[in-house]
C-alpha positions as protocol buffer text, in pm:
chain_id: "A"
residue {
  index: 1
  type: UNK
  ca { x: 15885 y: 12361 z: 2835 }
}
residue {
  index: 2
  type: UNK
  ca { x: 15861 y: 12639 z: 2583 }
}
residue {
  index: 3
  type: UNK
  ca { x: 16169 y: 12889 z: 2479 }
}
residue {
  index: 4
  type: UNK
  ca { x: 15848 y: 13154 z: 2382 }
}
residue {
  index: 5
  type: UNK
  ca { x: 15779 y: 13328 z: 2739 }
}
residue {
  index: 6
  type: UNK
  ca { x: 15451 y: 13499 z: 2529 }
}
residue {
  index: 7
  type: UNK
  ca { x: 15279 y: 13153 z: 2513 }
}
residue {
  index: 8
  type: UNK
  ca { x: 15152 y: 13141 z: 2866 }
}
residue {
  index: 9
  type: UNK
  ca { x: 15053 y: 13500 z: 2890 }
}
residue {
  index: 10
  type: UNK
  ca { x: 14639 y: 13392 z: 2793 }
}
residue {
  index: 11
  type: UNK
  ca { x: 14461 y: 13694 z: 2917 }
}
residue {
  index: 12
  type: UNK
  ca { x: 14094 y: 13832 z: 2846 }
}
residue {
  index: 13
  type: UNK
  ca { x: 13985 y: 14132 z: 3028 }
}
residue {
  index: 14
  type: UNK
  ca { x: 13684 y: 14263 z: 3100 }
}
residue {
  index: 15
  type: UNK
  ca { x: 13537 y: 14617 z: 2947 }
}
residue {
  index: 16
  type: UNK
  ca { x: 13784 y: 14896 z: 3106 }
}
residue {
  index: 17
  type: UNK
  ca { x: 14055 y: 14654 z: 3232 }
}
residue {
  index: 18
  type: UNK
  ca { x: 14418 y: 14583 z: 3166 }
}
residue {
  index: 19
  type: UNK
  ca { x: 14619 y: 14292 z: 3279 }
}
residue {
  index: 20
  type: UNK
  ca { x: 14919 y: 14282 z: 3252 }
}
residue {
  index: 21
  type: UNK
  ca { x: 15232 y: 14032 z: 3356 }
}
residue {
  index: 22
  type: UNK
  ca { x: 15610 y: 14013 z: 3279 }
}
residue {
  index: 23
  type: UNK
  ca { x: 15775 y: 13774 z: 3050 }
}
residue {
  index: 24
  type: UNK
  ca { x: 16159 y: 13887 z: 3091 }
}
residue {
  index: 25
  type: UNK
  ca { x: 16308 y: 14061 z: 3340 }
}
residue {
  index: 26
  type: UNK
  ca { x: 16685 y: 14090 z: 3329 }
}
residue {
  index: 27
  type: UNK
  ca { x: 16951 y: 14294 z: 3454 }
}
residue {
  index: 28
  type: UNK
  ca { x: 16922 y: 14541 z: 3173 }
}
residue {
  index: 29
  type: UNK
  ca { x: 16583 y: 14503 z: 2991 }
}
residue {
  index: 30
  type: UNK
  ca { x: 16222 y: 14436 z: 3104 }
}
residue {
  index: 31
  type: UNK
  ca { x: 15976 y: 14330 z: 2866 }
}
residue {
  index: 32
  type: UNK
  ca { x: 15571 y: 14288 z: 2969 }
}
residue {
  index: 33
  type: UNK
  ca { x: 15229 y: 14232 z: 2829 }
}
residue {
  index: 34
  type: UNK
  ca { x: 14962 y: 14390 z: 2838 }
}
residue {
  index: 35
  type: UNK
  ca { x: 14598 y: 14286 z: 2763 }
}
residue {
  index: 36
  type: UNK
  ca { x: 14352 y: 14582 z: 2701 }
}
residue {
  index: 37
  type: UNK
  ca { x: 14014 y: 14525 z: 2755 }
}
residue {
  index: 38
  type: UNK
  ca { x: 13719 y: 14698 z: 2516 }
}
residue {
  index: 39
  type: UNK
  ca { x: 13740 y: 15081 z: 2623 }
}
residue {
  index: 40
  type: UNK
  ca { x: 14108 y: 15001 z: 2842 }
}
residue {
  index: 41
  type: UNK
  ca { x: 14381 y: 15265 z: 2907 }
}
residue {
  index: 42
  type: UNK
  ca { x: 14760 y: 15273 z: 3014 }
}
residue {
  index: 43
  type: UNK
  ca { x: 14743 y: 15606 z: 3094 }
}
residue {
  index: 44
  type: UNK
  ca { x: 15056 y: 15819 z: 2958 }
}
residue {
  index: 45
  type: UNK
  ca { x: 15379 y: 15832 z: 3129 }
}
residue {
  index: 46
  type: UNK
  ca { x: 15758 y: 15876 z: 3063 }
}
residue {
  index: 47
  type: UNK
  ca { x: 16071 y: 15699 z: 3143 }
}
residue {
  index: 48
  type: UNK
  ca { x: 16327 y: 15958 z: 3178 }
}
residue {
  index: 49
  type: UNK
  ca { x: 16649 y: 15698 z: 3138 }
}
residue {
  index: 50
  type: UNK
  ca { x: 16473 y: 15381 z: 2930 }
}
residue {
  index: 51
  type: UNK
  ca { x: 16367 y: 15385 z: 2585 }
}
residue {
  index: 52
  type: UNK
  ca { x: 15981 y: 15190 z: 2580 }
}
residue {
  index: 53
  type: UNK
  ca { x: 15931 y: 14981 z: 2297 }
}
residue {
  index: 54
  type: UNK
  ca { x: 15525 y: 14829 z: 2194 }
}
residue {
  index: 55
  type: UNK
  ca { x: 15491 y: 14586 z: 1952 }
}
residue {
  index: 56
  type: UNK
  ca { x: 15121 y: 14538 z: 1921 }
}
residue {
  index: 57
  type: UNK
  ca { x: 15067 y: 14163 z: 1872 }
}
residue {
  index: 58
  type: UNK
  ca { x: 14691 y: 14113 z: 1833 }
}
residue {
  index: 59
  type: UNK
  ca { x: 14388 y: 14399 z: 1771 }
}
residue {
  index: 60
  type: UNK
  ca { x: 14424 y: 14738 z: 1780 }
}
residue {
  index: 61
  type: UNK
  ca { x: 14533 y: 15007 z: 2037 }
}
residue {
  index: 62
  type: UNK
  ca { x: 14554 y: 15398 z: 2009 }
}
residue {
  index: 63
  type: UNK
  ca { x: 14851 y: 15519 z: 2125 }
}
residue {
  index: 64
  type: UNK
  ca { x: 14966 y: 15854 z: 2242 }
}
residue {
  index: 65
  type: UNK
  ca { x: 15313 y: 16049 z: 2248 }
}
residue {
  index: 66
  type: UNK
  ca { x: 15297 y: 16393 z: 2384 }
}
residue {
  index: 67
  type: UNK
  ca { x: 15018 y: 16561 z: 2169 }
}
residue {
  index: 68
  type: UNK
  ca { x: 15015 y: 16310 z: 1877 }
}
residue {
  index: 69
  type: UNK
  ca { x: 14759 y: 15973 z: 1866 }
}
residue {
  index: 70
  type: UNK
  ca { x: 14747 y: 15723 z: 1609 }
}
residue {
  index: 71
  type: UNK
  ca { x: 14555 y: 15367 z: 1595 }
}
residue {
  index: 72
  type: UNK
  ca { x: 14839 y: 15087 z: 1532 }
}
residue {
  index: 73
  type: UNK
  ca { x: 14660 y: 14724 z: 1438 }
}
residue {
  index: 74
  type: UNK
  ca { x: 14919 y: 14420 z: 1472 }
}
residue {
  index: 75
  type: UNK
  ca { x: 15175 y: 14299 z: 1402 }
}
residue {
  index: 76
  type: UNK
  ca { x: 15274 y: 14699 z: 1471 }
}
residue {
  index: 77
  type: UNK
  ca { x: 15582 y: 14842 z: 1663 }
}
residue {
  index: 78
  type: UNK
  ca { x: 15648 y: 15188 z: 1827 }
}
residue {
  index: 79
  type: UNK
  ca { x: 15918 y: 15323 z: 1965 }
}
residue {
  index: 80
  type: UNK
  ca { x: 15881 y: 15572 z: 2261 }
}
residue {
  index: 81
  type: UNK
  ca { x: 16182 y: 15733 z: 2341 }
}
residue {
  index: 82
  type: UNK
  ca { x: 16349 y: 15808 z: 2686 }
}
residue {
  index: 83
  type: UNK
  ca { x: 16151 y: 16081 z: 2843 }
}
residue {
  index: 84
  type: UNK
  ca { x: 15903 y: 16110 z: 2628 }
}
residue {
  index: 85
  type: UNK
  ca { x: 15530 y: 16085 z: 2716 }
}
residue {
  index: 86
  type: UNK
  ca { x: 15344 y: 15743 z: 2600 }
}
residue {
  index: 87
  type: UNK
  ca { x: 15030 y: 15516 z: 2685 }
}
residue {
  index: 88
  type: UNK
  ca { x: 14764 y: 15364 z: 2495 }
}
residue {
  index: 89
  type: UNK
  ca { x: 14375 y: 15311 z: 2483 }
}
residue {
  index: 90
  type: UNK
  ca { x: 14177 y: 15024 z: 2313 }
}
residue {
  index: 91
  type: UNK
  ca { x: 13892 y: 15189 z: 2096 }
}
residue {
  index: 92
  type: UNK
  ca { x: 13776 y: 14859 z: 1992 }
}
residue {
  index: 93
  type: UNK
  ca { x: 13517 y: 14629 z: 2128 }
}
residue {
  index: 94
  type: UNK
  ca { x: 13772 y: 14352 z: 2105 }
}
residue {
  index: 95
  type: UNK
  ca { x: 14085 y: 14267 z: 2324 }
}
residue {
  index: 96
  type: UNK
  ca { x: 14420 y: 14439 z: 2202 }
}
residue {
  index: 97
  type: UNK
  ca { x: 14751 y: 14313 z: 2350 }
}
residue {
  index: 98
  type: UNK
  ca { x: 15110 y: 14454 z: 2326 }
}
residue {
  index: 99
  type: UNK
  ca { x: 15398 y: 14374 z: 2477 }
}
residue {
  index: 100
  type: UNK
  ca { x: 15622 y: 14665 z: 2619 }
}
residue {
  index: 101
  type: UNK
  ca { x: 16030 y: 14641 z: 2623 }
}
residue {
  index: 102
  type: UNK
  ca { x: 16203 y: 14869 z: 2842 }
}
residue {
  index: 103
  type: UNK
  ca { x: 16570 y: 14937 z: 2829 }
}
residue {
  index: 104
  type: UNK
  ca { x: 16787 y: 15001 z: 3000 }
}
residue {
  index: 105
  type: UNK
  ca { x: 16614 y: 14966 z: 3319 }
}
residue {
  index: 106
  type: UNK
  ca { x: 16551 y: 15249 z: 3556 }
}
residue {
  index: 107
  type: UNK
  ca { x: 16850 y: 15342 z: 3784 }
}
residue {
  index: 108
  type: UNK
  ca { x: 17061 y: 15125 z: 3603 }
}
């Protein structure tokens, strides 16, 4: 048994895909990963009540809020604040992953 819940998160998608899985869910934060495949999007969206951390822990994603895109390369760490529009694309032929921390959670 491992204390690091990002050790058995091992994913490599294909060309245009994203997989992603949760590593911590509690009452009051939710943290995933995400694995972007060459050419992969998380397509923008907002969290009206949760402030949406990425840390981008391997390769490199483009990432959007509102009108604004920059390229982040890891170790790299955004902050998207609560409403405010956010996603990400992999311009790379190589797999990016982040991880994504959302607190509080929705409705809570």
């Amino acid at each position: 048994m491992t204390l690091d819940r990002f050790a058995e998160f091992d994913a490599e998608p294909a060309d245009g895909e994203v997989i992603d899985g949760e590593l911590a869910v509690t009452d009051d934060v939710l943290v995933k990963a995400f694995a972007l495949g060459p050419d992969a999007t998380i397509d923008p969206h907002e969290h009206d009540g949760a402030t949406n951390v990425f840390h981008v822990v391997r390769g490199e994603v483009t990432v959007q809020q509102d009108d604004t895109e920059e390229a982040i390369a890891a170790p790299g760490v955004v902050l998207n604040e609560r409403g405010q529009a956010h996603g990400a694309h992999n311009h790379t032929d190589e797999t990016a992953v982040l991880t994504a921390s959302l607190c509080p959670l929705p409705g809570q």
